[in-house]
Amino acid sequence: MFVVCSLCHVESTDGVSSGDKAKPALLGTLASSLHKLKDTDNGDGAFFVFGDVSIRVTGTWRLQFALYDYHKATMRYVFLSQVISDPFKVVSLKDFKGLDESTYLSRAFSDQGVRLRLRKEPRAFKYDSPPKLLNLCQAEGISADTCFLATTESAQRVK
């Protein structure tokens, strides 16, 4: 079994198609196979983990998670079900307040071998470091030519 994640408009279940395939709206690992893990109460569970999904388009969105199974006999993938997340807001880099501390569930999964980036304590995002901003832009697939650093005086192009 595996789950595929896709981006949906907040008003509908229609997926978002990006006209520019080089710069898709939804980034990261968009498929997850089944992980048999212990939950926060130490009970057995089946989880699909999406540890690095990000969205590069601001606005209000939902995620659609579609569950599939692979049948070896017919060598086909069979759609089983789907679920759509509650709406959530994506903000621009300048409005981003930083990441919250990692949840207990994330830590429990990481302790069981799931590769996740964990944050020990909340940390505000700093805008005064061009190399860090440039690394963030490059990680998101944004070229240095289009990556700008907002300062208190003016916007400067990051080189």
PDB file of C-alpha atoms in Angstrom, residues 17-151:
ATOM      1  CA  SER A  17      -1.944  21.587 -12.436  1.00  0.00           C
ATOM      2  CA  SER A  18       1.180  23.610 -12.890  1.00  0.00           C
ATOM      3  CA  GLY A  19       1.621  25.101 -16.327  1.00  0.00           C
ATOM      4  CA  ASP A  20       5.366  25.198 -15.696  1.00  0.00           C
ATOM      5  CA  LYS A  21       6.525  21.637 -14.962  1.00  0.00           C
ATOM      6  CA  ALA A  22       9.971  22.959 -14.011  1.00  0.00           C
ATOM      7  CA  LYS A  23       8.408  24.810 -11.045  1.00  0.00           C
ATOM      8  CA  PRO A  24       5.574  22.718  -9.587  1.00  0.00           C
ATOM      9  CA  ALA A  25       3.409  24.187  -6.822  1.00  0.00           C
ATOM     10  CA  LEU A  26       3.843  21.141  -4.544  1.00  0.00           C
ATOM     11  CA  LEU A  27       7.375  19.973  -3.720  1.00  0.00           C
ATOM     12  CA  GLY A  28       8.998  17.153  -1.794  1.00  0.00           C
ATOM     13  CA  THR A  29       8.385  13.444  -1.519  1.00  0.00           C
ATOM     14  CA  LEU A  30       4.752  13.136  -2.602  1.00  0.00           C
ATOM     15  CA  ALA A  31       4.347   9.377  -2.136  1.00  0.00           C
ATOM     16  CA  SER A  32       4.730   7.333   1.022  1.00  0.00           C
ATOM     17  CA  SER A  33       4.630   3.616   1.598  1.00  0.00           C
ATOM     18  CA  LEU A  34       3.133   2.103   4.726  1.00  0.00           C
ATOM     19  CA  HIS A  35       5.200   2.370   7.917  1.00  0.00           C
ATOM     20  CA  LYS A  36       4.354   0.045  10.798  1.00  0.00           C
ATOM     21  CA  LEU A  37       5.178   2.184  13.829  1.00  0.00           C
ATOM     22  CA  LYS A  38       4.284   2.701  17.466  1.00  0.00           C
ATOM     23  CA  ASP A  39       2.050   5.699  18.153  1.00  0.00           C
ATOM     24  CA  THR A  40       2.337   8.109  21.096  1.00  0.00           C
ATOM     25  CA  ASP A  41       0.586   5.593  23.380  1.00  0.00           C
ATOM     26  CA  ASN A  42       3.032   2.844  22.302  1.00  0.00           C
ATOM     27  CA  GLY A  43       0.281   1.113  20.325  1.00  0.00           C
ATOM     28  CA  ASP A  44       0.912  -0.473  16.939  1.00  0.00           C
ATOM     29  CA  GLY A  45      -0.185   1.594  13.976  1.00  0.00           C
ATOM     30  CA  ALA A  46       0.078   1.948  10.218  1.00  0.00           C
ATOM     31  CA  PHE A  47       1.235   5.389   9.082  1.00  0.00           C
ATOM     32  CA  PHE A  48       2.057   7.169   5.844  1.00  0.00           C
ATOM     33  CA  VAL A  49       4.699   9.798   6.590  1.00  0.00           C
ATOM     34  CA  PHE A  50       5.208  12.947   4.504  1.00  0.00           C
ATOM     35  CA  GLY A  51       8.151  14.645   6.163  1.00  0.00           C
ATOM     36  CA  ASP A  52       9.262  17.098   3.499  1.00  0.00           C
ATOM     37  CA  VAL A  53       6.216  18.342   1.582  1.00  0.00           C
ATOM     38  CA  SER A  54       6.149  22.070   0.864  1.00  0.00           C
ATOM     39  CA  ILE A  55       4.051  24.434  -1.229  1.00  0.00           C
ATOM     40  CA  ARG A  56       5.546  27.321  -3.170  1.00  0.00           C
ATOM     41  CA  VAL A  57       2.310  29.178  -3.997  1.00  0.00           C
ATOM     42  CA  THR A  58       0.737  31.422  -1.351  1.00  0.00           C
ATOM     43  CA  GLY A  59      -2.960  31.134  -0.606  1.00  0.00           C
ATOM     44  CA  THR A  60      -5.392  28.781   1.103  1.00  0.00           C
ATOM     45  CA  TRP A  61      -5.102  25.143   0.067  1.00  0.00           C
ATOM     46  CA  ARG A  62      -5.961  21.571   0.960  1.00  0.00           C
ATOM     47  CA  LEU A  63      -4.026  18.359   0.458  1.00  0.00           C
ATOM     48  CA  GLN A  64      -5.548  15.259  -1.078  1.00  0.00           C
ATOM     49  CA  PHE A  65      -4.185  11.893   0.028  1.00  0.00           C
ATOM     50  CA  ALA A  66      -5.048   8.968  -2.273  1.00  0.00           C
ATOM     51  CA  LEU A  67      -4.538   5.388  -1.057  1.00  0.00           C
ATOM     52  CA  TYR A  68      -3.461   2.722  -3.562  1.00  0.00           C
ATOM     53  CA  ASP A  69      -2.606  -0.956  -3.395  1.00  0.00           C
ATOM     54  CA  TYR A  70      -0.422  -2.936  -5.771  1.00  0.00           C
ATOM     55  CA  HIS A  71      -1.755  -6.295  -6.916  1.00  0.00           C
ATOM     56  CA  LYS A  72       1.124  -8.562  -7.923  1.00  0.00           C
ATOM     57  CA  ALA A  73      -1.111 -11.021  -9.782  1.00  0.00           C
ATOM     58  CA  THR A  74      -2.433  -8.405 -12.208  1.00  0.00           C
ATOM     59  CA  MET A  75       0.582  -6.055 -11.914  1.00  0.00           C
ATOM     60  CA  ARG A  76      -1.805  -3.122 -11.440  1.00  0.00           C
ATOM     61  CA  TYR A  77      -2.195  -0.338  -8.950  1.00  0.00           C
ATOM     62  CA  VAL A  78      -5.707  -0.179  -7.530  1.00  0.00           C
ATOM     63  CA  PHE A  79      -7.190   3.012  -6.084  1.00  0.00           C
ATOM     64  CA  LEU A  80      -8.782   2.287  -2.688  1.00  0.00           C
ATOM     65  CA  SER A  81      -9.795   5.583  -1.106  1.00  0.00           C
ATOM     66  CA  GLN A  82      -8.938   9.234  -0.598  1.00  0.00           C
ATOM     67  CA  VAL A  83      -9.151  11.859   2.093  1.00  0.00           C
ATOM     68  CA  ILE A  84      -8.830  15.632   1.838  1.00  0.00           C
ATOM     69  CA  SER A  85      -7.254  17.771   4.549  1.00  0.00           C
ATOM     70  CA  ASP A  86      -8.820  20.760   6.215  1.00  0.00           C
ATOM     71  CA  PRO A  87      -7.950  24.084   4.557  1.00  0.00           C
ATOM     72  CA  PHE A  88      -4.658  25.685   5.551  1.00  0.00           C
ATOM     73  CA  LYS A  89      -2.900  28.909   4.649  1.00  0.00           C
ATOM     74  CA  VAL A  90       0.468  29.197   2.887  1.00  0.00           C
ATOM     75  CA  VAL A  91       2.257  32.478   3.540  1.00  0.00           C
ATOM     76  CA  SER A  92       5.101  34.203   1.731  1.00  0.00           C
ATOM     77  CA  LEU A  93       8.671  33.958   2.968  1.00  0.00           C
ATOM     78  CA  LYS A  94       8.531  37.483   4.394  1.00  0.00           C
ATOM     79  CA  ASP A  95       5.431  36.591   6.476  1.00  0.00           C
ATOM     80  CA  PHE A  96       6.821  33.245   7.697  1.00  0.00           C
ATOM     81  CA  LYS A  97       7.250  33.312  11.487  1.00  0.00           C
ATOM     82  CA  GLY A  98       9.417  30.193  11.780  1.00  0.00           C
ATOM     83  CA  LEU A  99       8.889  26.538  12.530  1.00  0.00           C
ATOM     84  CA  ASP A 100       7.265  25.284  15.710  1.00  0.00           C
ATOM     85  CA  GLU A 101       8.883  22.670  17.909  1.00  0.00           C
ATOM     86  CA  SER A 102       8.572  19.129  16.543  1.00  0.00           C
ATOM     87  CA  THR A 103       5.580  17.202  17.858  1.00  0.00           C
ATOM     88  CA  TYR A 104       5.831  14.232  20.185  1.00  0.00           C
ATOM     89  CA  LEU A 105       4.516  12.019  17.375  1.00  0.00           C
ATOM     90  CA  SER A 106       7.260  13.246  15.007  1.00  0.00           C
ATOM     91  CA  ARG A 107       9.871  12.518  17.660  1.00  0.00           C
ATOM     92  CA  ALA A 108       8.413   9.047  18.279  1.00  0.00           C
ATOM     93  CA  PHE A 109       8.549   8.255  14.544  1.00  0.00           C
ATOM     94  CA  SER A 110      12.113   9.554  14.303  1.00  0.00           C
ATOM     95  CA  ASP A 111      13.149   7.387  17.255  1.00  0.00           C
ATOM     96  CA  GLN A 112      11.807   4.386  15.306  1.00  0.00           C
ATOM     97  CA  GLY A 113      13.959   5.135  12.264  1.00  0.00           C
ATOM     98  CA  VAL A 114      11.762   7.404  10.133  1.00  0.00           C
ATOM     99  CA  ARG A 115      13.928  10.144   8.631  1.00  0.00           C
ATOM    100  CA  LEU A 116      12.448  13.466   9.732  1.00  0.00           C
ATOM    101  CA  ARG A 117      13.953  16.865  10.428  1.00  0.00           C
ATOM    102  CA  LEU A 118      13.333  17.580  14.086  1.00  0.00           C
ATOM    103  CA  ARG A 119      13.371  20.977  15.754  1.00  0.00           C
ATOM    104  CA  LYS A 120      14.232  21.050  19.453  1.00  0.00           C
ATOM    105  CA  GLU A 121      12.577  24.374  20.199  1.00  0.00           C
ATOM    106  CA  PRO A 122      10.689  27.007  18.240  1.00  0.00           C
ATOM    107  CA  ARG A 123      12.934  29.357  16.317  1.00  0.00           C
ATOM    108  CA  ALA A 124      12.034  32.519  14.490  1.00  0.00           C
ATOM    109  CA  PHE A 125      13.165  32.823  10.893  1.00  0.00           C
ATOM    110  CA  LYS A 126      15.901  35.425  10.445  1.00  0.00           C
ATOM    111  CA  TYR A 127      15.936  37.640   7.390  1.00  0.00           C
ATOM    112  CA  ASP A 128      19.354  39.184   7.967  1.00  0.00           C
ATOM    113  CA  SER A 129      21.494  36.353   6.612  1.00  0.00           C
ATOM    114  CA  PRO A 130      21.849  36.317   2.809  1.00  0.00           C
ATOM    115  CA  PRO A 131      23.674  32.932   2.693  1.00  0.00           C
ATOM    116  CA  LYS A 132      20.921  31.250   4.730  1.00  0.00           C
ATOM    117  CA  LEU A 133      18.211  32.825   2.592  1.00  0.00           C
ATOM    118  CA  LEU A 134      20.057  31.846  -0.568  1.00  0.00           C
ATOM    119  CA  ASN A 135      20.311  28.242   0.674  1.00  0.00           C
ATOM    120  CA  LEU A 136      16.576  28.255   1.433  1.00  0.00           C
ATOM    121  CA  CYS A 137      15.790  29.617  -2.027  1.00  0.00           C
ATOM    122  CA  GLN A 138      18.040  27.042  -3.685  1.00  0.00           C
ATOM    123  CA  ALA A 139      16.433  24.239  -1.643  1.00  0.00           C
ATOM    124  CA  GLU A 140      13.049  25.392  -2.955  1.00  0.00           C
ATOM    125  CA  GLY A 141      14.347  25.492  -6.532  1.00  0.00           C
ATOM    126  CA  ILE A 142      14.356  29.288  -6.767  1.00  0.00           C
ATOM    127  CA  SER A 143      17.332  30.698  -8.659  1.00  0.00           C
ATOM    128  CA  ALA A 144      19.637  33.246  -7.044  1.00  0.00           C
ATOM    129  CA  ASP A 145      18.614  35.764  -9.691  1.00  0.00           C
ATOM    130  CA  THR A 146      15.033  35.789  -8.443  1.00  0.00           C
ATOM    131  CA  CYS A 147      15.732  35.405  -4.733  1.00  0.00           C
ATOM    132  CA  PHE A 148      15.353  38.671  -2.869  1.00  0.00           C
ATOM    133  CA  LEU A 149      16.243  39.569   0.683  1.00  0.00           C
ATOM    134  CA  ALA A 150      13.883  41.928   2.461  1.00  0.00           C
ATOM    135  CA  THR A 151      15.718  44.341   4.710  1.00  0.00           C
TER     136      THR A 151
END
